[in-house]
CSV table of C-alpha atoms in Angstrom, one decimal:
chain,number,residue,atom,x,y,z
A,1,MET,CA,206.2,-65.4,120.8
A,2,ALA,CA,202.8,-64.8,122.2
A,3,VAL,CA,200.4,-61.9,123.1
A,4,ASP,CA,202.3,-59.2,124.9
A,5,ILE,CA,202.4,-55.5,125.9
A,6,LEU,CA,205.7,-53.7,125.5
A,7,LEU,CA,206.7,-50.3,126.7
A,8,GLU,CA,210.0,-49.2,125.3
A,9,GLY,CA,210.7,-52.8,124.5
A,10,VAL,CA,210.0,-54.1,128.1
A,11,SER,CA,207.3,-56.7,128.7
A,12,TYR,CA,204.5,-55.6,131.0
A,13,ILE,CA,202.8,-59.0,131.1
A,14,ALA,CA,203.7,-61.1,134.2
A,15,GLY,CA,206.5,-63.5,133.1
A,16,SER,CA,209.9,-63.9,134.7
A,17,LEU,CA,208.8,-62.5,138.0
A,18,PRO,CA,205.3,-63.9,138.7
A,19,GLY,CA,203.1,-61.6,140.9
A,20,THR,CA,205.3,-58.5,140.6
A,21,TRP,CA,203.5,-56.9,137.7
A,22,MET,CA,200.6,-57.7,135.6
A,23,VAL,CA,198.6,-56.2,132.6
A,24,ASP,CA,195.0,-57.0,133.0
A,25,LEU,CA,194.6,-58.5,129.5
A,26,GLN,CA,190.8,-58.1,129.6
A,27,SER,CA,191.4,-54.4,130.0
A,28,VAL,CA,193.3,-54.2,126.7
A,29,SER,CA,191.4,-52.6,123.8
A,30,VAL,CA,192.3,-51.1,120.5
A,31,ASP,CA,190.1,-48.9,118.2
A,32,LEU,CA,191.3,-48.1,114.7
A,33,ASP,CA,189.0,-45.8,112.9
A,34,ILE,CA,189.9,-44.8,109.4
A,35,ALA,CA,187.6,-41.7,109.4
A,36,LEU,CA,188.8,-40.2,112.7
A,37,GLN,CA,192.4,-41.0,111.9
A,38,GLN,CA,193.0,-41.1,115.7
A,39,PRO,CA,193.7,-44.7,116.7
A,40,ARG,CA,193.5,-45.3,120.4
A,41,ALA,CA,194.4,-48.2,122.7
A,42,SER,CA,194.1,-48.7,126.5
A,43,PHE,CA,195.2,-51.1,129.2
A,44,VAL,CA,195.6,-51.3,133.0
A,45,VAL,CA,198.8,-52.5,134.7
A,46,ARG,CA,199.5,-53.2,138.4
A,47,ILE,CA,203.0,-53.0,139.7
A,48,TRP,CA,204.2,-54.4,143.1
A,49,ASP,CA,207.2,-52.9,144.9
A,50,GLN,CA,208.4,-51.0,141.8
A,51,ALA,CA,209.6,-54.3,140.3
A,52,ILE,CA,209.5,-52.7,136.8
A,53,PRO,CA,209.6,-49.0,135.7
A,54,ARG,CA,206.2,-47.3,135.9
A,55,PRO,CA,204.5,-46.5,132.5
A,56,MET,CA,205.6,-43.0,131.5
A,57,ALA,CA,203.7,-40.8,129.1
A,58,GLY,CA,205.7,-40.5,125.9
A,59,ASN,CA,206.9,-44.2,126.0
A,60,GLU,CA,206.5,-46.2,122.8
A,61,ALA,CA,203.7,-48.8,123.3
A,62,VAL,CA,203.6,-52.0,121.3
A,63,PHE,CA,200.9,-54.7,121.5
A,64,LEU,CA,201.9,-58.1,120.1
A,65,GLY,CA,199.7,-60.7,118.6
A,66,ASN,CA,199.8,-64.5,118.7
A,67,ALA,CA,202.7,-64.8,116.2
A,68,GLY,CA,204.6,-61.8,117.5
A,69,GLU,CA,203.1,-59.4,114.9
A,70,ARG,CA,202.1,-55.9,116.0
A,71,GLU,CA,198.4,-55.4,116.7
A,72,PHE,CA,199.1,-51.9,117.8
A,73,GLY,CA,202.0,-49.5,117.8
A,74,GLY,CA,202.0,-46.0,119.2
A,75,ILE,CA,202.7,-43.6,122.0
A,76,LEU,CA,201.6,-43.8,125.6
A,77,ALA,CA,199.7,-40.5,125.8
A,78,GLN,CA,198.1,-40.5,129.3
A,79,VAL,CA,198.9,-42.3,132.5
A,80,GLU,CA,196.7,-42.3,135.6
A,81,GLU,CA,198.0,-43.7,138.9
A,82,THR,CA,195.8,-45.2,141.7
A,83,GLU,CA,197.2,-46.5,145.0
A,84,ILE,CA,195.8,-50.0,145.6
A,85,GLU,CA,198.1,-50.7,148.6
A,86,PRO,CA,201.1,-48.8,149.9
A,87,THR,CA,203.4,-50.9,147.7
A,88,ILE,CA,200.9,-51.7,144.9
A,89,MET,CA,200.1,-49.1,142.2
A,90,GLU,CA,197.6,-49.4,139.4
A,91,TYR,CA,198.2,-47.4,136.1
A,92,ARG,CA,195.4,-46.8,133.6
A,93,CYS,CA,197.1,-46.2,130.3
A,94,THR,CA,195.8,-44.6,127.1
A,95,CYS,CA,197.8,-44.7,123.9
A,96,ALA,CA,197.6,-42.8,120.7
A,97,ASP,CA,199.2,-43.7,117.3
A,98,TYR,CA,202.5,-42.3,116.0
A,99,THR,CA,201.0,-39.1,114.6
A,100,LYS,CA,202.4,-37.0,117.4
A,101,TRP,CA,206.0,-38.0,116.4
A,102,PHE,CA,205.1,-37.7,112.7
A,103,ASP,CA,203.9,-34.1,113.2
A,104,ARG,CA,206.8,-32.7,115.3
A,105,HIS,CA,207.8,-30.3,112.6
A,106,LEU,CA,205.5,-28.2,110.3
A,107,VAL,CA,205.7,-28.2,106.5
A,108,ARG,CA,206.4,-24.8,105.0
A,109,ASP,CA,207.4,-25.0,101.4
A,110,THR,CA,206.2,-25.0,97.8
A,111,PHE,CA,206.3,-28.2,95.8
A,112,GLN,CA,206.4,-28.4,92.1
A,113,ALA,CA,204.0,-30.7,90.2
A,114,GLN,CA,204.9,-34.4,90.8
A,115,THR,CA,203.3,-37.6,91.9
A,116,ALA,CA,201.6,-37.6,95.3
A,117,GLY,CA,203.9,-40.4,96.4
A,118,ALA,CA,207.1,-38.6,95.5
A,119,LEU,CA,205.8,-35.5,97.4
A,120,ILE,CA,205.0,-37.6,100.5
A,121,GLN,CA,208.4,-39.2,100.4
A,122,SER,CA,210.0,-35.7,100.2
A,123,ILE,CA,208.0,-34.5,103.2
A,124,VAL,CA,208.9,-37.5,105.3
A,125,ALA,CA,212.6,-37.1,104.5
A,126,THR,CA,212.6,-33.3,105.1
A,127,TYR,CA,210.2,-32.7,107.9
A,128,VAL,CA,209.7,-36.0,109.7
A,129,ASN,CA,213.1,-37.9,109.7
A,130,THR,CA,215.0,-34.9,110.9
A,131,PRO,CA,218.7,-35.1,112.0
A,132,GLY,CA,219.1,-36.5,115.5
A,133,ASN,CA,215.7,-38.2,115.5
A,134,SER,CA,215.8,-41.9,116.4
A,135,ARG,CA,212.0,-42.3,115.9
A,136,THR,CA,212.1,-42.3,112.1
A,137,PHE,CA,209.4,-43.3,109.7
A,138,THR,CA,209.5,-45.3,106.5
A,139,THR,CA,207.5,-45.0,103.3
A,140,ASN,CA,207.6,-48.6,102.1
A,141,ASN,CA,203.8,-48.6,101.5
A,142,VAL,CA,203.6,-45.2,99.6
A,143,ALA,CA,202.6,-46.5,96.2
A,144,ALA,CA,205.0,-45.4,93.4
A,145,ASN,CA,202.2,-45.2,90.7
A,146,SER,CA,200.2,-42.5,92.6
A,147,PRO,CA,198.4,-39.7,90.8
A,148,VAL,CA,200.2,-36.5,89.7
A,149,VAL,CA,199.2,-33.4,91.8
A,150,PRO,CA,199.8,-29.8,90.6
A,151,LEU,CA,202.1,-27.3,92.3
A,152,MET,CA,201.2,-27.2,96.0
A,153,GLN,CA,202.1,-24.8,98.8
A,154,TRP,CA,201.7,-25.4,102.6
A,155,VAL,CA,202.6,-22.8,105.2
A,156,TYR,CA,203.1,-24.2,108.8
A,157,MET,CA,200.9,-27.3,108.4
A,158,ALA,CA,201.4,-30.6,110.1
A,159,PRO,CA,202.7,-33.4,107.8
A,160,SER,CA,199.8,-35.7,108.6
A,161,GLN,CA,197.4,-32.9,107.5
A,162,VAL,CA,199.4,-32.4,104.3
A,163,VAL,CA,199.2,-36.1,103.4
A,164,GLY,CA,195.5,-36.1,104.5
A,165,GLN,CA,194.8,-33.4,102.0
A,166,LEU,CA,196.6,-35.4,99.2
A,167,ALA,CA,194.4,-38.3,100.1
A,168,GLN,CA,191.3,-36.2,99.8
A,169,MET,CA,192.4,-34.8,96.4
A,170,THR,CA,193.3,-38.2,94.9
A,171,GLY,CA,190.7,-40.5,96.5
A,172,TRP,CA,193.5,-42.7,97.9
A,173,GLY,CA,193.9,-44.0,101.4
A,174,PHE,CA,196.4,-42.9,104.1
A,175,TYR,CA,197.4,-44.0,107.5
A,176,ILE,CA,200.5,-44.6,109.6
A,177,ASP,CA,200.8,-48.3,110.6
A,178,ASP,CA,202.0,-50.0,113.8
A,179,TYR,CA,205.6,-50.1,112.5
A,180,ARG,CA,205.8,-46.4,111.8
A,181,ASP,CA,205.4,-47.0,108.0
A,182,VAL,CA,203.4,-44.5,106.0
A,183,HIS,CA,200.6,-46.1,103.8
A,184,PHE,CA,199.4,-44.1,100.8
A,185,TYR,CA,197.5,-46.6,98.6
A,186,PRO,CA,194.7,-47.2,96.1
A,187,THR,CA,191.6,-48.4,97.9
A,188,GLN,CA,191.9,-52.1,96.7
A,189,GLN,CA,195.5,-52.7,97.5
A,190,PHE,CA,195.3,-54.6,100.8
A,191,GLN,CA,193.2,-57.8,101.0
A,192,SER,CA,191.6,-59.0,104.2
A,193,PRO,CA,192.5,-62.2,106.2
A,194,LEU,CA,189.3,-63.9,104.9
A,195,PRO,CA,189.8,-67.0,102.8
A,196,LEU,CA,189.7,-66.0,99.1
A,197,ASN,CA,189.2,-62.5,100.4
A,198,THR,CA,185.5,-63.2,100.5
A,199,LEU,CA,182.9,-63.1,103.3
A,200,ASP,CA,180.4,-65.7,102.2
A,201,ALA,CA,177.3,-64.9,104.2
A,202,ASP,CA,175.8,-68.3,103.3
A,203,ASP,CA,178.5,-70.4,105.0
A,204,LEU,CA,176.6,-71.2,108.1
A,205,TYR,CA,173.3,-71.7,106.2
A,206,SER,CA,174.9,-74.1,103.7
A,207,ASN,CA,177.0,-76.0,106.2
A,208,PRO,CA,176.3,-75.3,109.9
A,209,THR,CA,179.3,-77.3,111.0
A,210,GLN,CA,181.6,-75.0,109.1
A,211,ALA,CA,181.0,-72.3,111.7
A,212,GLY,CA,181.4,-69.4,109.4
A,213,GLY,CA,184.4,-70.5,107.4
A,214,THR,CA,187.7,-72.3,107.7
A,215,GLY,CA,188.3,-70.8,111.2
A,216,GLU,CA,191.5,-70.7,113.2
A,217,GLY,CA,191.4,-73.4,115.8
A,218,VAL,CA,187.9,-73.8,117.1
A,219,TYR,CA,186.8,-70.2,116.3
A,220,PRO,CA,184.8,-69.2,113.2
A,221,ASP,CA,186.1,-66.7,110.6
A,222,TRP,CA,183.2,-64.4,111.3
A,223,ILE,CA,179.9,-64.3,113.3
A,224,ASP,CA,177.0,-61.9,113.9
A,225,LEU,CA,176.9,-60.2,110.5
A,226,ASP,CA,174.7,-57.1,110.2
A,227,ILE,CA,174.1,-55.3,106.9
A,228,SER,CA,172.8,-51.7,106.8
A,229,GLU,CA,171.7,-49.2,104.1
A,230,ASP,CA,171.6,-45.4,104.4
A,231,VAL,CA,170.4,-42.7,101.9
A,232,SER,CA,170.6,-39.7,104.3
A,233,GLN,CA,173.9,-38.6,102.8
A,234,ILE,CA,172.9,-38.8,99.1
A,235,LYS,CA,174.6,-36.2,97.0
A,236,ASN,CA,174.6,-36.9,93.3
A,237,ARG,CA,175.1,-33.4,91.7
A,238,CYS,CA,177.9,-31.5,93.3
A,239,PHE,CA,178.8,-27.8,92.9
A,240,VAL,CA,182.0,-26.3,94.1
A,241,THR,CA,181.8,-22.5,94.5
A,242,GLY,CA,183.8,-19.7,95.9
A,243,ILE,CA,186.8,-20.7,93.9
A,244,TYR,CA,189.1,-18.5,91.8
A,245,VAL,CA,190.7,-19.8,88.6
A,246,ALA,CA,193.4,-18.1,86.5
A,247,SER,CA,192.2,-16.0,83.5
A,248,GLN,CA,193.5,-17.2,80.1
A,249,SER,CA,194.5,-13.6,79.3
A,250,LEU,CA,197.8,-12.1,80.6
A,251,PHE,CA,197.3,-9.0,82.6
A,252,GLN,CA,200.1,-6.3,83.1
A,253,GLU,CA,200.1,-3.5,85.6
A,254,THR,CA,202.7,-0.8,86.2
A,255,LYS,CA,203.7,0.9,89.4
A,256,LEU,CA,206.1,3.8,90.0
A,257,GLY,CA,208.9,3.7,92.5
A,258,ASP,CA,209.5,6.7,94.8
A,259,GLY,CA,212.8,5.6,96.4
A,260,VAL,CA,211.1,4.9,99.8
A,261,THR,CA,208.2,2.4,99.2
A,262,THR,CA,209.2,-1.3,99.4
A,263,VAL,CA,205.8,-2.9,99.4
A,264,PHE,CA,203.4,-2.6,96.4
A,265,THR,CA,199.8,-3.9,96.1
A,266,MET,CA,198.7,-5.8,93.0
A,267,GLY,CA,195.3,-4.9,91.5
A,268,TYR,CA,194.1,-8.5,91.4
A,269,GLN,CA,194.9,-11.9,93.0
A,270,ALA,CA,197.6,-13.8,91.1
A,271,PRO,CA,197.8,-17.6,90.8
A,272,ASN,CA,199.7,-19.1,93.7
A,273,ASP,CA,202.6,-20.1,91.5
A,274,VAL,CA,205.9,-18.3,91.4
A,275,THR,CA,206.4,-19.5,87.8
A,276,LYS,CA,203.2,-17.7,86.6
A,277,ILE,CA,204.2,-14.1,87.6
A,278,THR,CA,207.0,-11.8,86.3
A,279,VAL,CA,208.3,-8.6,87.8
A,280,SER,CA,210.8,-6.1,86.3
A,281,VAL,CA,212.1,-2.8,87.8
A,282,GLY,CA,213.4,-0.2,85.4
A,283,GLY,CA,213.5,-2.8,82.6
A,284,THR,CA,215.5,-5.3,84.7
A,285,PRO,CA,213.8,-8.7,85.3
A,286,TYR,CA,213.7,-9.7,89.0
A,287,GLN,CA,213.7,-13.2,90.4
A,288,ILE,CA,210.5,-14.2,92.3
A,289,GLY,CA,210.5,-15.3,95.9
A,290,LEU,CA,207.8,-16.1,98.5
A,291,ASP,CA,207.3,-13.5,101.1
A,292,PHE,CA,207.4,-14.8,104.7
A,293,ILE,CA,209.1,-18.0,103.4
A,294,ASN,CA,212.1,-17.1,101.3
A,295,SER,CA,212.4,-13.8,103.3
A,296,THR,CA,210.6,-12.0,106.1
A,297,PRO,CA,210.1,-8.3,106.5
A,298,GLY,CA,213.0,-6.9,108.5
A,299,GLY,CA,215.1,-10.0,107.9
A,300,THR,CA,217.7,-10.9,105.4
A,301,CYS,CA,216.7,-10.4,101.7
A,302,GLN,CA,218.4,-10.1,98.3
A,303,ASP,CA,218.4,-7.3,95.8
A,304,ASN,CA,216.9,-8.1,92.4
A,305,VAL,CA,214.3,-10.4,94.0
A,306,ALA,CA,210.6,-9.6,94.2
A,307,TYR,CA,209.0,-11.3,97.2
A,308,VAL,CA,205.4,-12.1,96.4
A,309,ASN,CA,202.6,-12.6,99.1
A,310,PHE,CA,199.8,-14.2,97.1
A,311,THR,CA,197.4,-14.0,100.0
A,312,GLN,CA,197.8,-10.3,100.7
A,313,GLN,CA,198.3,-9.5,97.0
A,314,THR,CA,201.6,-7.7,97.6
A,315,ILE,CA,205.1,-7.5,96.2
A,316,ARG,CA,208.0,-6.6,98.5
A,317,PHE,CA,211.5,-5.4,97.6
A,318,CYS,CA,214.6,-5.6,99.7
A,319,THR,CA,215.6,-2.1,98.4
A,320,ALA,CA,213.0,0.5,97.5
A,321,PRO,CA,212.9,1.0,93.7
A,322,ALA,CA,214.4,4.3,92.7
A,323,ASN,CA,212.1,7.4,92.3
A,324,GLY,CA,210.4,7.2,88.9
A,325,ALA,CA,211.5,3.6,88.2
A,326,GLN,CA,208.7,1.6,86.4
A,327,ILE,CA,207.7,-1.6,88.2
A,328,VAL,CA,206.0,-3.9,85.7
A,329,VAL,CA,204.1,-6.9,87.1
A,330,ALA,CA,202.5,-9.5,84.6
A,331,TYR,CA,200.3,-12.4,85.7
A,332,TYR,CA,197.0,-14.1,84.9
A,333,PRO,CA,194.4,-12.7,87.3
A,334,MET,CA,192.3,-15.1,89.3
A,335,LEU,CA,188.5,-14.9,88.4
A,336,GLN,CA,185.7,-16.2,90.6
A,337,THR,CA,183.9,-19.2,89.1
A,338,ALA,CA,182.2,-22.5,90.0
A,339,VAL,CA,182.3,-26.1,88.7
A,340,MET,CA,179.7,-28.9,88.7
A,341,GLN,CA,180.0,-32.6,88.4
A,342,GLU,CA,177.1,-35.2,88.6
A,343,ASN,CA,176.5,-38.9,88.5
A,344,THR,CA,173.5,-39.6,86.2
A,345,GLN,CA,173.5,-43.3,86.9
A,346,ALA,CA,173.1,-42.7,90.6
A,347,GLN,CA,170.4,-40.2,89.9
A,348,ALA,CA,168.5,-42.7,87.8
A,349,LEU,CA,168.8,-45.3,90.7
A,350,MET,CA,167.3,-42.8,93.2
A,351,ALA,CA,164.5,-41.8,90.7
A,352,ALA,CA,163.4,-45.4,90.4
A,353,ARG,CA,163.3,-45.7,94.2
A,354,ASP,CA,161.7,-42.6,95.4
A,355,GLY,CA,159.6,-41.3,92.5
A,356,THR,CA,161.4,-38.0,92.2
A,357,ASP,CA,163.8,-36.9,89.4
A,358,GLY,CA,166.5,-38.6,91.6
A,359,ILE,CA,168.7,-35.5,91.7
A,360,TYR,CA,170.1,-34.4,95.0
A,361,GLU,CA,172.2,-31.3,94.7
A,362,TYR,CA,175.0,-30.2,97.1
A,363,ASN,CA,177.1,-27.1,97.2
A,364,ARG,CA,180.6,-27.0,98.7
A,365,MET,CA,182.0,-23.4,99.0
A,366,ASP,CA,185.7,-23.9,99.3
A,367,PRO,CA,188.0,-21.0,98.3
A,368,SER,CA,191.0,-23.1,99.3
A,369,LEU,CA,190.5,-25.0,96.0
A,370,SER,CA,191.4,-21.9,94.0
A,371,ALA,CA,194.2,-22.7,91.5
A,372,GLU,CA,195.5,-21.8,88.1
A,373,LEU,CA,193.1,-24.4,86.6
A,374,PRO,CA,189.8,-25.8,88.0
A,375,ALA,CA,191.4,-29.3,88.3
A,376,LEU,CA,191.4,-29.3,92.1
A,377,ALA,CA,187.8,-28.2,92.3
A,378,ASN,CA,186.6,-30.8,89.8
A,379,GLN,CA,188.6,-33.5,91.7
A,380,ARG,CA,186.9,-32.5,95.0
A,381,ALA,CA,183.5,-32.6,93.3
A,382,LEU,CA,184.2,-36.1,91.9
A,383,MET,CA,185.4,-37.2,95.3
A,384,THR,CA,182.1,-36.0,96.8
A,385,LEU,CA,180.2,-38.1,94.3
A,386,TYR,CA,182.4,-41.1,94.9
A,387,LYS,CA,181.6,-40.9,98.6
A,388,TYR,CA,177.9,-40.0,98.5
A,389,ALA,CA,176.2,-40.5,95.1
A,390,TYR,CA,174.9,-44.0,96.0
A,391,PRO,CA,173.2,-45.5,99.0
A,392,TYR,CA,175.8,-46.2,101.7
A,393,MET,CA,176.0,-49.9,102.5
A,394,SER,CA,177.8,-50.9,105.7
A,395,LEU,CA,178.6,-54.2,107.4
A,396,HIS,CA,179.4,-55.1,111.0
A,397,PHE,CA,180.7,-58.5,112.2
A,398,ARG,CA,183.0,-60.2,114.7
A,399,SER,CA,186.0,-62.2,113.5
A,400,TYR,CA,188.6,-64.5,115.1
A,401,LEU,CA,190.9,-64.5,112.1
A,402,GLN,CA,194.1,-62.7,113.1
A,403,GLY,CA,195.5,-59.7,111.1
A,404,TRP,CA,192.5,-57.4,110.5
A,405,ARG,CA,193.7,-53.9,109.7
A,406,ARG,CA,192.0,-50.7,108.5
A,407,GLY,CA,192.4,-50.0,104.8
A,408,GLN,CA,191.8,-53.7,103.9
A,409,TRP,CA,189.0,-54.8,101.5
A,410,PHE,CA,187.0,-57.9,100.7
A,411,TYR,CA,184.0,-59.2,98.7
A,412,LEU,CA,180.6,-59.9,100.2
A,413,SER,CA,178.8,-62.8,98.7
A,414,SER,CA,175.4,-64.2,99.5
A,415,ALA,CA,172.4,-65.6,97.6
A,416,ARG,CA,170.1,-65.0,100.7
A,417,ARG,CA,171.1,-61.8,102.4
A,418,TRP,CA,170.0,-58.5,101.0
A,419,ASP,CA,167.6,-60.2,98.5
A,420,GLY,CA,170.5,-62.0,96.9
A,421,ALA,CA,171.9,-58.8,95.4
A,422,TYR,CA,175.5,-59.9,96.0
A,423,GLN,CA,175.9,-63.4,94.7
A,424,SER,CA,179.2,-64.8,93.7
A,425,ALA,CA,177.5,-67.2,91.3
A,426,ASN,CA,176.4,-64.5,88.9
A,427,GLY,CA,179.4,-62.2,89.4
A,428,THR,CA,177.6,-59.6,91.5
A,429,GLN,CA,179.9,-59.8,94.6
A,430,LYS,CA,180.4,-56.4,96.0
A,431,PRO,CA,183.7,-55.0,97.4
A,432,PHE,CA,183.5,-53.6,100.9
A,433,TYR,CA,186.2,-51.6,102.6
A,434,VAL,CA,187.3,-51.9,106.2
A,435,THR,CA,186.7,-48.5,107.9
A,436,ARG,CA,187.1,-49.5,111.6
A,437,VAL,CA,188.6,-52.3,113.6
A,438,GLN,CA,188.1,-52.7,117.3
A,439,LYS,CA,190.3,-55.3,119.0
A,440,ARG,CA,190.2,-57.1,122.3
A,441,ILE,CA,192.1,-59.9,123.9
A,442,ILE,CA,190.2,-63.1,124.9
A,443,GLN,CA,191.2,-66.3,126.5
A,444,ALA,CA,191.0,-69.3,124.2
A,445,ILE,CA,190.7,-73.0,125.0
A,446,ALA,CA,193.7,-74.3,127.0
A,447,GLY,CA,194.2,-70.8,128.5
A,448,VAL,CA,195.9,-69.3,125.3
A,449,TRP,CA,195.3,-65.6,124.9
A,450,THR,CA,194.3,-64.4,121.4
A,451,TRP,CA,192.7,-61.4,119.7
A,452,THR,CA,189.2,-60.9,118.6
A,453,TYR,CA,188.1,-58.2,116.1
A,454,ASP,CA,184.9,-56.2,115.7
A,455,VAL,CA,185.0,-55.1,112.1
A,456,ASP,CA,183.1,-52.3,110.3
A,457,ALA,CA,183.2,-52.1,106.5
A,458,ALA,CA,181.4,-50.0,104.0
A,459,SER,CA,180.6,-49.9,100.2
A,460,VAL,CA,183.1,-46.9,99.9
A,461,PRO,CA,186.4,-46.6,101.8
A,462,PHE,CA,185.0,-43.9,104.0
A,463,GLU,CA,182.6,-43.5,106.9
A,464,ILE,CA,179.8,-41.0,106.4
């Protein structure tokens, strides 16, 4: 197989009928950005005499590499037709990734504490791979040893946003690949195509005939390496404020039924956990349900169930409690608090550089991190430090090695570049993480078409 563009499995590169249709290969481009999570691809195709179906928005688009592997897989999002001649039409096509198919149904459920990987697999099975859907997704690259997350609730949120939140919480990576497989992974799981997974910036200096590495054919592994450093984003002491955390003391409040009222207001906010609240009416314990999820006002409901709305701080009953009946609600009230995490080593590094105390404080006000315990807020603070505590190092280079993907990582090694700070000889090689890959098709020697890659990588697996 060779480089090709497929729409719904049909080749749009001139082949069996020369001169009847043609993708302008120099118009083909792919941009995979790990920060934006919105991969895009584009190409131009000309069709003579309707010899092949016109590109249609909503078609599946697949770009193939030299060995038949996918360089891009997604959905044809936009098509613009221009008349070249009465029987010749040109179509400018823009593609998006598979997220639109992934997000067709919204997540509305509460999930008990479990590993993030198990939660993702459950969401894909329930809300993505729905009955009658032939555009299914796999979870082959959702790591089994993922961190445990606490009880979580989402109400009408897209599955990709849910998984994105889990990635933010855990510090893991997430994307949907060109084969509709979900990737949820620790940051150093996928190695790059570089030999020994190392970009040796001294290759050309040490041996000019080596042309940047082992190369593929006559092309070097990499060229035009730029290295940058940025301290504008430094945050090495992080506060998370505006959060509410459950009190350690159980609080009990009593209401009186009047035979008419079905909705009662709690005095304080309760933890967003149906297992942490109890309700009894006239001494009879009631089951706990989620209002607007397990039942909606005016809809079907069950007696002996108290439907809790944690956001509005209300409890709704299907049948109004009898006049004079005592309604006892027990829970752990949420109290406003703040958490702080810091990186003292990063502070010392900045102090040695700029002559200050090296402390750069940052406040993130985020009530959405409220929970029974401050674990979520502390994790968000630690994630902020992971991203921003140290100077942000970034690389940009061009590569002719095939198979570059976002989410990969590699070592940088050099005794010359950056004052020799990253030398393999003394074990100071630094890992860098691929944050963006831009791909184009070029014509190689002997007329063979191949892919070239512009790669951005950073010292943390995120863009600032």
